[in-house]
Amino acid sequence: MDYFLELFLGGLTRGSIYALIALGYTMVYGIIQLINFAHGEIYMIGAFTALIAASVLTFAGLNQLAIIVIAALAAIIYSAAYGYTIEKIAYKPLRNAPRLSVLISAIGMSLFLQNYVLLAQTSNFLPFPELIPEFEFLKPYSHIIRPSELFICITTAVIMLLLTFLIKFTKIGKAMRAAAQDKTMAMLLGIDVNLVISVTFIVGSATAAIGGVLIASHIGQINFYMGFIAGIKAFVAAVLGGIGSIPGAVLGSLILGWTESFFTGYISSDYEDAFAFLFLVLILIFRPSGILGKKEY
Amino acid sequence: MLLKKGNILLTIFTALAIIISGFFISSCGETQKSEEVKQSEKTEQADQAAETEEQIEDKESIKIGVIGAHSGDLASYGIPTINAATIIVEKYNAQGGINGRSIEIIVEDDGCKPEMATSAAVKVVGEKVNSVIGHICSGATKAAIGIYKESNIITISPSATNPPLTQSGEYPNFFRTIASDDAQAKLEVDFVLDVLNLTKIAIIHDKGDYGKGFAEFVKQFLENDQRAEVVLYEGITPGAVDYSAIVNKIKESEAEAIIYGGYHPEASKIVTQIRKKNMKTVFVSDDGVKDETFIKVAKEYAEGVYATGPMDTSSNPLTIEAIKEHEAKYGEYPGAFYLNAYAAMLALLNAYEVSNSIEYDDIVQTLRTEYVDTPLGKISFDEKGDAIGIGFSMYQVKEGRFVEIKQ
């Protein structure tokens, strides 16, 4: 039973990280039908920013809570700025170009950012400090769940709630939903669609940055390439859940996390990825637009 | 079949041309032969003359082929071997050669490709080399080694690590100054079973050529040992977000030791997660993990981890000298396999010197019996061609550093 629980929680943690990244993919796709391949890199930049901020703050001698909050905030702001800028530079000029051109632009942006961090920082793996403290009350259960795992799951849940609130009950959320349904109509009704798109990128980048900081703190190391695989997995999760749908992205991520965890735990980790992608194919055969996806056309 | 007139004419012409050129070639051959005879007569006379005076110079020189990747992607693996050979040969020649024979090196490029390796081999055999230093890559070596065997040419590779090259026993002419791929696996298995006395072992690898190859050797050795029990054999995906599932599985398997085949990034993630789960499982790995970055990243969790790595020879005076010579001649720190090539060259020339012969049998015999001082330590070769005295040591992380465990 313990073993099952451990695998369940491990899968939940991994799924939560996927979910934080997948949100960005799905929100952007929902509004401008673009697969933002540079999104994984935003996650990586978030982790790097937090590392730099945390190192400086530790040097300055702040207490741990202050370090977590400030480092996370720095990561969010910096990543959001990157997300905003990428959209303005690489996607906005191509708004009316064929979809393929924007896709290539996104891949180019991804490679550019990876190599930029590689050159500006390092190609080496860097140690990342443990920002998440040990919780006393978790000690008796430490063989089942780590504090950082619990922290990741709770943070993700809180962010999901905040995001739901933002989209359901605020004015900008309403504008986002309108733009997602019909961009031209929304524009005709006086909604600043460019602003909506910018906000979408900023929000998506911020959640990805949080994901980056959490996972880096959980596993204790980062490098410039960490965004690539995480990005691909999160993209798969978004497609699995139905790209364009926010609850779908979360559901898809959790399913992917659990699939990987249980498959590794009970069968073999050799074919972990093969199985995860096989699962994706199966779901797409029976539900071509993902679990919660709406039918296009 | 119908032949047109023109075609018939053409055929006749070609046939004639072939016959005539054949004449020319054969007559050329004859003149060459007769010239050779004259020359050998001359050299014999000269030999006698020289022997009456002094024994230097007129003896046939010892030709050594230096073959490996000298161009392309893997050139950095092959060039240091040329440098090592050049440095040593210059040194020997300056002192009058070996037993009155000067040494000559013939460099050929095989680009680490088997098809180029065979043609390079045929070429140096045609140039009548006495022995060969090379090839660099295992695949190229495998392709060329048969050609040398037929012509009785001794081959010493500084870098081909593929186990069957020596262990198959098919190539008595082949030697190497590097430990074979399975040497680390053997060392680790023996260490875990005999020194640590642990028997329940989990083998984890990263599915890559290096890691998986290593893990397969470990598995093979463990299965051949009655005491050991392989409780888990799994591959992980490098670069995955985290490894909690596999860590849980290791815990569930109740393994006492993990032998990991792969590189340090994954190893540090696994070690960190294991220790954070308060698991005391012993972690043993290969020289892909014996890297300073591993300790830097895994920090306090790295403490106590075992890893194999090449024996430390940096304090050996011959090593220091060899590196100095390279820096003096080429103005930079030597590259990969330089010391292995240096050792190979020293062992080979020592065999020529001690046996006072250039006969294949004498040299092979001497290589297998004589110990030579090289930058890699005092080495000799076993009957299969692997170097005795070259290999790996076990290291353990102690206070943030890899410390060699002296057994």
XYZ file of C-alpha atoms in Angstrom:
704
model
C 0.000 0.000 0.000
C 2.850 2.320 0.893
C 4.426 1.560 -2.439
C 1.231 2.430 -4.295
C 0.891 5.638 -2.322
C 4.500 6.604 -3.029
C 4.033 6.062 -6.740
C 0.727 7.926 -6.652
C 2.287 10.939 -4.941
C 5.366 10.832 -7.160
C 3.119 10.835 -10.206
C 1.036 13.634 -8.746
C 4.147 15.757 -8.212
C 5.405 15.158 -11.715
C 1.925 15.772 -13.103
C 1.713 19.061 -11.198
C 4.919 20.280 -12.804
C 3.648 19.232 -16.225
C 0.400 21.044 -15.483
C 2.147 24.316 -14.645
C 3.905 24.216 -18.020
C 0.982 22.797 -19.980
C -1.207 25.731 -18.940
C 0.926 28.081 -20.991
C 0.707 25.857 -24.054
C -3.009 25.443 -23.822
C -3.856 29.078 -23.102
C -1.755 30.355 -25.967
C -3.152 27.724 -28.297
C -6.688 28.567 -27.191
C -6.309 32.166 -28.276
C -3.948 32.289 -31.244
C -3.805 28.616 -32.285
C -0.029 28.608 -31.928
C 2.071 25.900 -30.348
C 4.558 28.017 -28.478
C 7.609 25.788 -28.591
C 9.691 28.351 -26.727
C 7.548 27.715 -23.660
C 9.831 25.035 -22.190
C 12.665 27.563 -22.371
C 10.649 30.041 -20.302
C 10.441 27.359 -17.616
C 14.208 26.943 -17.788
C 14.816 30.693 -17.632
C 12.580 30.846 -14.560
C 14.757 28.281 -12.808
C 17.950 30.120 -13.768
C 16.619 33.461 -12.564
C 15.601 31.934 -9.242
C 19.053 30.396 -8.861
C 20.773 33.716 -9.473
C 18.386 35.586 -7.172
C 18.661 32.959 -4.444
C 22.473 32.987 -4.614
C 22.589 36.756 -4.290
C 20.045 36.789 -1.463
C 21.787 34.003 0.457
C 24.961 36.021 0.138
C 23.108 39.024 1.509
C 22.077 36.890 4.487
C 18.281 36.993 4.317
C 16.164 34.366 6.042
C 14.863 31.396 4.095
C 11.250 32.487 3.731
C 12.280 35.833 2.282
C 14.637 34.068 -0.122
C 11.907 31.761 -1.429
C 9.423 34.559 -1.943
C 11.831 37.011 -3.549
C 13.517 34.392 -5.743
C 10.160 33.097 -6.953
C 8.932 36.629 -7.610
C 12.098 37.461 -9.534
C 11.649 34.312 -11.605
C 8.012 35.116 -12.320
C 8.683 38.706 -13.330
C 11.701 37.883 -15.449
C 10.018 34.968 -17.209
C 6.861 36.967 -17.776
C 8.971 39.689 -19.370
C 10.552 37.070 -21.627
C 7.153 35.651 -22.566
C 5.827 39.124 -23.366
C 8.902 40.028 -25.437
C 8.949 36.747 -27.346
C 5.360 37.284 -28.392
C 6.075 40.854 -29.521
C 9.234 39.922 -31.432
C 8.595 36.487 -32.836
C 4.826 36.021 -33.098
C 3.078 39.363 -33.441
C 4.675 40.308 -36.783
C 3.521 36.915 -38.064
C -0.028 37.193 -36.769
C -1.537 36.954 -40.259
C 1.130 34.710 -41.781
C 0.444 31.014 -42.427
C 0.449 28.900 -39.267
C 3.537 27.033 -40.353
C 5.653 30.223 -40.407
C 4.727 31.034 -36.821
C 5.505 27.483 -35.794
C 8.971 27.710 -37.323
C 9.441 31.060 -35.625
C 8.548 29.390 -32.305
C 11.056 26.588 -32.833
C 13.688 29.160 -33.757
C 12.943 31.106 -30.595
C 13.283 27.945 -28.537
C 16.699 27.138 -30.000
C 17.786 30.735 -29.653
C 16.889 30.903 -25.975
C 18.544 27.567 -25.224
C 21.770 28.650 -26.843
C 21.570 32.091 -25.344
C 21.444 30.631 -21.831
C 24.152 28.141 -22.769
C 26.470 30.975 -23.808
C 25.479 33.549 -21.218
C 25.495 31.089 -18.314
C 27.095 27.675 -18.677
C 26.677 24.282 -20.283
C 27.352 22.619 -16.950
C 24.833 21.341 -14.482
C 24.436 23.772 -11.616
C 23.438 22.912 -8.071
C 20.158 24.506 -7.016
C 19.602 25.288 -3.324
C 16.788 23.593 -1.437
C 14.411 26.480 -1.087
C 11.584 24.427 0.368
C 12.136 23.855 4.088
C 11.608 20.613 6.020
C 8.198 20.643 7.674
C 8.215 19.220 11.189
C 4.738 17.734 10.946
C 5.787 15.703 7.878
C 8.627 13.878 9.639
C 6.586 10.728 10.480
C 5.571 10.390 6.828
C 8.946 11.245 5.335
C 9.307 7.766 3.817
C 6.166 8.363 1.738
C 6.166 12.032 0.847
C 8.875 14.648 0.786
C 8.116 18.206 1.894
C 9.020 19.477 -1.554
C 6.521 17.084 -3.154
C 3.743 18.241 -0.872
C 4.709 21.838 -1.486
C 4.627 21.348 -5.269
C 1.178 19.753 -5.203
C -0.294 22.428 -2.926
C 1.232 25.317 -4.860
C -0.079 23.906 -8.111
C -3.554 23.525 -6.669
C -3.513 27.125 -5.416
C -2.359 28.414 -8.787
C -5.094 26.471 -10.539
C -7.689 28.057 -8.270
C -6.293 31.552 -8.851
C -6.238 30.961 -12.588
C -9.805 29.699 -12.600
C -10.814 32.814 -10.705
C -8.919 35.015 -13.166
C -10.589 33.466 -16.171
C -14.091 33.038 -14.798
C -14.615 36.175 -12.751
C -12.415 39.021 -13.953
C -12.833 41.391 -16.857
C -9.596 40.338 -18.546
C -10.629 36.709 -18.084
C -13.874 37.394 -19.865
C -11.949 39.121 -22.652
C -9.643 36.088 -22.928
C -12.574 33.749 -23.296
C -14.125 36.034 -25.884
C -10.898 36.236 -27.876
C -10.553 32.462 -27.703
C -14.031 32.010 -29.173
C -13.737 34.515 -31.992
C -10.875 36.951 -32.293
C -12.427 39.117 -35.013
C -15.742 39.429 -33.241
C -14.024 40.279 -29.973
C -12.067 42.996 -31.759
C -15.242 44.392 -33.289
C -16.764 44.599 -29.833
C -13.912 46.800 -28.654
C -11.765 44.244 -26.871
C -8.050 45.000 -27.172
C -7.064 41.590 -28.537
C -3.342 42.447 -28.564
C -3.527 43.194 -24.861
C -5.378 39.942 -24.244
C -2.695 37.994 -26.099
C 0.067 39.733 -24.140
C -1.653 38.947 -20.853
C -2.031 35.321 -21.907
C 1.684 35.058 -22.578
C 2.531 36.765 -19.302
C 0.261 34.495 -17.251
C 1.438 31.351 -19.034
C 5.097 32.318 -18.575
C 4.553 33.086 -14.904
C 3.090 29.644 -14.180
C 5.894 27.976 -16.136
C 8.450 29.933 -14.104
C 6.849 28.731 -10.875
C 7.061 25.193 -12.214
C 10.743 25.709 -13.019
C 11.587 27.021 -9.564
C 9.668 24.215 -7.834
C 11.215 21.372 -9.795
C 14.724 22.828 -9.570
C 14.363 23.051 -5.815
C 12.932 19.526 -5.691
C 15.680 17.773 -7.637
C 18.467 20.196 -6.772
C 20.025 20.851 -10.178
C 19.441 22.779 -13.391
C 21.013 23.182 -16.796
C 20.180 24.971 -20.022
C 18.589 21.892 -21.568
C 16.092 21.141 -18.799
C 13.237 22.918 -20.581
C 13.301 20.769 -23.678
C 12.054 17.430 -22.347
C 9.779 19.011 -19.765
C 8.325 21.208 -22.518
C 7.681 18.258 -24.824
C 6.044 16.267 -22.036
C 3.858 19.190 -21.019
C 2.880 19.690 -24.646
C 1.868 16.030 -24.822
C -0.126 16.493 -21.626
C -1.903 19.513 -23.107
C -2.798 17.568 -26.255
C -3.887 14.594 -24.174
C -6.282 16.736 -22.172
C -7.473 18.615 -25.223
C -5.366 21.562 -26.292
C -7.076 24.866 -25.717
C -8.889 23.628 -22.615
C -7.498 24.674 -19.234
C -9.053 21.903 -17.091
C -8.024 19.545 -19.882
C -4.370 20.582 -19.554
C -4.412 19.886 -15.833
C -6.181 16.556 -16.255
C -3.870 15.514 -19.093
C -0.810 16.419 -17.028
C -1.924 14.425 -14.024
C -2.799 11.433 -16.180
C 0.600 11.607 -17.867
C 2.385 11.913 -14.517
C 0.552 8.928 -13.070
C 0.960 6.850 -16.205
C 4.712 7.353 -16.113
C 4.985 6.756 -12.400
C 2.862 3.597 -12.257
C 4.326 2.202 -15.437
C 7.832 2.633 -14.046
C 6.818 1.295 -10.657
C 4.908 -1.789 -11.718
C 6.302 -2.661 -15.135
C 9.571 -1.140 -16.323
C 11.128 2.255 -16.707
C 12.905 1.197 -19.898
C 9.801 1.928 -21.936
C 8.413 4.718 -19.774
C 8.336 7.261 -22.585
C 7.256 4.757 -25.199
C 4.324 3.814 -23.034
C 3.389 7.420 -22.258
C 3.276 8.235 -25.964
C 1.439 5.012 -26.804
C -1.177 6.061 -24.308
C -1.412 9.427 -26.050
C -1.958 7.731 -29.396
C -4.679 5.503 -27.963
C -6.555 8.406 -26.438
C -6.276 10.429 -29.614
C -7.649 7.515 -31.647
C -10.797 7.424 -29.562
C -10.998 11.140 -28.750
C -9.185 12.983 -31.516
C -9.413 16.357 -29.797
C -8.205 15.104 -26.406
C -10.108 14.136 -23.277
C -11.797 17.481 -22.633
C -11.116 19.089 -25.989
C -13.796 20.689 -28.081
C -14.228 19.490 -31.617
C -12.663 21.825 -34.146
C -14.690 22.606 -37.239
C 24.166 -10.904 -79.888
C 24.879 -8.544 -82.728
C 28.004 -6.499 -82.653
C 28.376 -3.422 -84.768
C 31.518 -3.013 -86.778
C 32.686 -0.111 -84.707
C 32.293 -2.123 -81.553
C 34.365 -4.982 -82.924
C 37.117 -2.604 -83.844
C 36.951 -1.072 -80.411
C 37.209 -4.471 -78.734
C 40.222 -5.393 -80.788
C 41.857 -2.113 -79.927
C 41.246 -2.522 -76.241
C 42.509 -6.067 -76.317
C 45.641 -4.927 -78.102
C 46.064 -2.085 -75.670
C 45.790 -4.442 -72.732
C 48.294 -6.869 -74.196
C 50.779 -4.161 -75.018
C 50.495 -2.505 -71.619
C 50.868 -5.942 -70.040
C 54.167 -6.293 -71.871
C 55.282 -2.970 -70.593
C 54.323 -3.740 -67.028
C 56.014 -7.110 -67.017
C 59.138 -5.705 -68.559
C 59.052 -2.876 -66.029
C 58.739 -5.466 -63.287
C 61.763 -7.255 -64.610
C 63.878 -4.152 -64.665
C 62.669 -3.316 -61.198
C 63.544 -6.751 -59.965
C 66.964 -6.653 -61.444
C 67.451 -3.240 -59.945
C 66.370 -4.558 -56.588
C 68.834 -7.384 -56.819
C 71.558 -4.943 -57.651
C 70.487 -2.766 -54.773
C 70.418 -5.584 -52.285
C 73.849 -6.618 -53.447
C 74.944 -3.084 -52.918
C 73.418 -2.932 -49.436
C 75.029 -6.206 -48.561
C 78.346 -4.835 -49.540
C 77.611 -1.658 -47.684
C 76.513 -3.671 -44.682
C 79.753 -5.481 -44.609
C 81.607 -2.243 -44.965
C 79.628 -0.654 -42.191
C 80.037 -3.626 -39.909
C 83.735 -3.439 -40.250
C 83.651 0.191 -39.279
C 80.666 0.815 -37.048
C 77.279 -0.816 -36.774
C 75.122 2.260 -37.231
C 73.093 3.621 -40.128
C 73.063 1.047 -42.864
C 70.818 -1.507 -41.169
C 67.250 -1.393 -42.387
C 65.249 1.032 -40.285
C 62.355 -0.067 -38.085
C 59.147 1.149 -39.653
C 56.232 1.820 -37.372
C 52.801 2.628 -38.750
C 50.786 5.179 -36.764
C 47.201 4.770 -37.816
C 44.032 6.319 -36.467
C 41.545 9.112 -36.884
C 43.551 12.109 -38.008
C 40.762 13.955 -39.726
C 37.057 14.392 -39.168
C 35.016 14.462 -35.986
C 37.257 12.168 -33.997
C 40.588 13.655 -35.064
C 41.153 14.862 -31.507
C 41.393 11.214 -30.434
C 44.003 10.330 -33.040
C 46.333 13.323 -33.276
C 47.811 12.980 -29.750
C 49.019 9.502 -30.712
C 50.983 10.890 -33.655
C 52.471 13.478 -31.327
C 53.492 10.858 -28.789
C 55.065 8.680 -31.488
C 56.897 11.629 -33.022
C 58.313 12.784 -29.711
C 59.579 9.345 -28.737
C 60.999 8.507 -32.152
C 62.889 11.783 -32.287
C 64.328 11.036 -28.873
C 65.436 7.538 -29.867
C 66.863 8.594 -33.215
C 68.847 11.377 -31.590
C 70.541 8.705 -29.492
C 71.387 6.615 -32.545
C 68.270 4.515 -32.844
C 67.789 0.999 -31.539
C 70.659 -1.462 -31.899
C 71.934 0.425 -34.888
C 68.573 0.791 -36.591
C 66.899 4.126 -37.009
C 63.152 4.360 -36.481
C 60.741 5.676 -39.028
C 57.047 6.360 -38.568
C 54.478 6.107 -41.311
C 51.254 7.966 -40.567
C 47.958 6.870 -42.110
C 44.469 8.243 -41.532
C 41.510 5.911 -41.029
C 38.964 8.512 -39.901
C 37.736 5.943 -37.372
C 35.900 4.240 -40.227
C 36.251 0.466 -40.710
C 36.367 0.719 -44.520
C 39.123 3.339 -44.410
C 40.919 1.329 -41.747
C 41.282 -1.722 -43.996
C 42.669 0.301 -46.865
C 45.072 2.098 -44.535
C 46.155 -1.295 -43.202
C 46.732 -2.703 -46.681
C 48.737 0.379 -47.528
C 51.116 0.181 -44.575
C 51.496 -3.559 -45.027
C 52.568 -2.748 -48.581
C 55.092 -0.301 -47.187
C 56.503 -3.156 -45.088
C 56.001 -1.737 -41.631
C 57.346 -3.840 -38.769
C 54.622 -2.902 -36.330
C 51.678 -0.556 -35.916
C 50.545 1.822 -33.193
C 46.777 1.992 -33.612
C 44.051 2.004 -34.540
C 42.208 4.450 -32.366
C 38.568 3.366 -32.538
C 37.460 -0.155 -31.695
C 35.440 -0.614 -34.886
C 38.328 0.442 -37.118
C 40.743 -1.719 -35.148
C 38.474 -4.736 -35.544
C 38.353 -4.219 -39.295
C 42.107 -3.889 -39.743
C 43.465 -6.346 -37.219
C 43.045 -9.432 -39.413
C 45.185 -7.897 -42.140
C 48.052 -7.337 -39.716
C 47.668 -10.833 -38.333
C 48.158 -12.369 -41.783
C 51.303 -10.313 -42.320
C 52.661 -10.916 -38.811
C 52.609 -7.291 -37.825
C 52.377 -6.397 -34.153
C 49.626 -3.919 -33.372
C 49.350 -1.913 -30.165
C 46.286 0.252 -29.743
C 46.328 3.110 -27.239
C 42.540 3.397 -27.123
C 40.477 0.516 -28.561
C 38.516 -0.715 -25.558
C 36.182 -3.285 -27.120
C 36.565 -6.438 -24.974
C 36.609 -9.205 -27.687
C 39.652 -7.658 -29.411
C 41.822 -9.330 -26.798
C 39.486 -11.703 -25.002
C 38.505 -13.672 -28.093
C 42.120 -14.818 -28.323
C 41.893 -14.635 -32.094
C 44.526 -11.952 -32.506
C 47.839 -12.922 -30.907
C 49.399 -9.927 -32.677
C 47.150 -7.433 -30.877
C 48.014 -5.555 -27.692
C 46.586 -2.494 -26.003
C 47.627 0.016 -23.389
C 44.109 0.798 -22.192
C 41.771 -1.228 -20.033
C 38.919 -2.922 -21.867
C 35.297 -1.822 -21.491
C 34.396 -4.518 -19.021
C 37.320 -3.810 -16.682
C 35.315 -1.256 -14.706
C 32.342 -3.570 -14.436
C 34.551 -6.389 -13.161
C 36.221 -4.107 -10.634
C 32.897 -2.815 -9.311
C 31.296 -6.231 -9.045
C 34.300 -7.599 -7.163
C 34.344 -4.560 -4.918
C 30.665 -4.817 -4.009
C 30.767 -8.568 -3.417
C 34.154 -8.992 -1.779
C 34.927 -5.714 -0.046
C 31.486 -4.401 0.856
C 29.967 -7.894 1.193
C 26.658 -6.822 -0.315
C 24.674 -9.305 -2.384
C 21.288 -7.768 -3.299
C 22.105 -5.451 -6.133
C 20.051 -3.151 -8.338
C 21.526 -2.291 -11.738
C 20.341 0.982 -13.241
C 21.528 2.445 -16.539
C 20.725 5.410 -18.750
C 19.918 3.383 -21.900
C 22.898 4.972 -23.682
C 25.695 3.045 -25.429
C 28.109 3.638 -22.613
C 25.799 3.200 -19.650
C 23.871 0.246 -20.975
C 26.992 -1.506 -22.242
C 28.507 -1.144 -18.805
C 25.319 -2.325 -17.078
C 25.186 -5.423 -19.262
C 28.719 -6.386 -18.247
C 27.820 -5.872 -14.590
C 24.745 -8.050 -14.986
C 26.755 -10.757 -16.704
C 29.412 -10.796 -13.983
C 26.824 -10.810 -11.210
C 24.883 -13.644 -12.774
C 28.040 -15.707 -13.006
C 28.592 -15.288 -9.285
C 26.670 -17.556 -6.940
C 26.512 -15.052 -4.082
C 24.947 -12.164 -5.946
C 21.285 -11.535 -6.623
C 20.235 -8.939 -9.194
C 17.027 -7.566 -7.710
C 16.438 -4.880 -10.325
C 17.705 -4.168 -13.822
C 16.243 -1.001 -15.335
C 16.974 1.776 -17.772
C 15.988 5.357 -17.037
C 15.381 8.281 -19.365
C 18.138 10.894 -19.191
C 16.824 14.400 -18.633
C 13.489 13.306 -17.146
C 11.834 15.779 -14.797
C 12.485 13.625 -11.734
C 13.245 10.022 -10.801
C 10.934 9.461 -7.862
C 9.265 6.414 -9.410
C 12.523 4.571 -9.990
C 13.753 5.583 -6.540
C 10.598 4.094 -5.014
C 11.143 0.972 -7.043
C 14.718 0.622 -5.799
C 13.450 1.004 -2.258
C 10.769 -1.616 -2.860
C 13.333 -4.025 -4.290
C 15.276 -3.822 -1.005
C 18.549 -3.601 -2.860
C 21.608 -3.136 -0.683
C 23.643 -1.575 -3.439
C 22.950 0.205 -6.694
C 25.387 -0.110 -9.569
C 24.688 2.693 -11.996
C 25.880 2.864 -15.606
C 25.751 6.334 -17.076
C 26.822 9.910 -16.523
C 26.777 12.275 -13.576
C 23.657 14.409 -14.208
C 21.239 11.501 -13.728
C 23.419 9.923 -11.062
C 23.334 13.079 -8.956
C 19.551 13.328 -9.277
C 19.090 9.700 -8.211
C 21.564 9.924 -5.348
C 19.942 13.127 -4.082
C 16.466 11.638 -4.179
C 17.578 8.421 -2.522
C 19.318 10.177 0.337
C 16.415 12.571 0.819
C 14.222 9.532 1.291
C 16.587 8.451 4.091
C 17.682 5.393 2.143
C 21.147 4.135 2.988
C 21.601 2.121 -0.211
C 25.228 2.061 -1.361
C 25.692 3.784 -4.704
C 28.463 2.547 -7.006
C 29.081 3.923 -10.458
C 31.488 4.263 -13.361
C 33.930 6.903 -14.552
C 31.047 8.815 -16.195
C 30.127 9.767 -12.661
C 33.662 10.302 -11.352
C 33.504 13.957 -12.197
C 33.849 17.020 -10.020
C 30.468 18.275 -11.241
C 28.817 15.277 -9.611
C 30.026 16.386 -6.189
C 29.281 20.017 -6.897
C 25.676 19.265 -7.817
C 24.831 16.492 -5.360
C 26.639 18.358 -2.558
C 26.373 16.637 0.846
C 24.380 13.780 -0.696
C 27.414 12.764 -2.773
C 29.262 11.768 0.368
C 30.085 8.045 0.463
C 29.327 7.373 -3.210
C 31.752 4.977 -4.918
C 32.919 5.451 -8.489
C 35.606 3.841 -10.600
C 38.032 5.946 -12.567
C 41.349 5.509 -14.364
C 44.273 5.005 -12.006
C 45.783 8.281 -10.984
C 49.204 8.553 -12.605
C 49.583 12.310 -12.516
C 52.366 12.158 -9.933
C 54.426 9.643 -11.940
C 57.662 11.410 -13.020
C 57.418 9.863 -16.496
C 53.929 11.324 -16.891
C 55.142 14.747 -15.922
C 58.036 14.437 -18.369
C 55.800 13.197 -21.197
C 53.419 16.100 -20.742
C 56.308 18.568 -20.568
C 57.742 17.232 -23.816
C 54.404 17.664 -25.526
C 54.025 21.191 -24.231
C 57.552 22.059 -25.353
C 57.064 20.696 -28.868
C 53.434 21.510 -29.579
C 52.821 24.372 -27.172
C 49.711 22.857 -25.582
C 48.518 20.306 -23.091
C 48.286 16.860 -24.725
C 44.901 15.505 -25.784
C 43.082 12.215 -25.367
C 45.030 8.938 -25.145
C 48.375 10.737 -25.339
C 49.762 8.914 -22.331
C 48.370 5.588 -23.553
C 50.059 6.098 -26.906
C 53.246 7.170 -25.170
C 53.197 3.982 -23.111
C 52.435 1.855 -26.187
C 55.347 3.361 -28.061
C 57.748 2.894 -25.136
C 56.684 -0.720 -24.679
C 57.103 -1.451 -28.370
C 60.504 0.168 -28.744
C 61.658 -1.471 -25.534
C 60.721 -4.847 -27.008
C 62.843 -4.115 -30.099
C 65.708 -2.994 -27.948
C 65.668 -5.863 -25.456
C 65.120 -8.648 -27.977
C 67.704 -7.144 -30.332
C 65.616 -8.417 -33.203
C 62.927 -7.346 -35.620
C 61.378 -10.797 -35.897
C 57.681 -11.026 -35.042
C 58.030 -13.951 -32.632
C 60.829 -12.342 -30.653
C 58.981 -9.081 -30.237
C 55.727 -10.732 -29.159
C 57.638 -12.842 -26.665
C 59.410 -9.794 -25.246
C 56.207 -7.736 -24.971
C 54.696 -10.521 -22.889
C 57.632 -11.014 -20.557
C 59.373 -7.681 -20.094
C 58.057 -4.976 -17.765
C 58.512 -1.402 -18.980
C 58.347 1.864 -17.077
C 55.760 4.085 -18.752
C 53.727 7.122 -17.781
C 50.929 4.683 -16.909
C 53.127 2.767 -14.512
C 55.163 -0.404 -14.871
C 53.401 -2.428 -17.526
C 53.624 -5.699 -19.393
C 51.105 -7.672 -21.443
C 49.218 -10.860 -20.666
C 48.916 -13.705 -23.179
C 45.751 -12.192 -24.626
C 47.285 -8.786 -25.182
C 45.758 -6.740 -22.365
C 48.163 -4.618 -20.410
C 49.016 -5.737 -16.898
C 49.297 -2.749 -14.613
C 46.838 -0.512 -16.439
C 43.316 -0.167 -15.284
C 40.833 1.428 -12.969
C 40.788 2.193 -9.289
C 37.866 2.554 -6.944
C 37.261 6.027 -5.585
C 34.940 7.212 -2.846
C 33.605 10.670 -2.131
C 35.020 11.813 1.175
C 34.587 15.374 2.408
C 33.695 16.609 -1.040
C 36.527 14.921 -2.939
C 37.070 11.648 -4.772
C 39.628 9.700 -2.772
C 41.289 6.615 -4.221
C 40.669 3.490 -2.160
C 43.871 1.555 -1.791
C 43.144 -2.138 -1.558
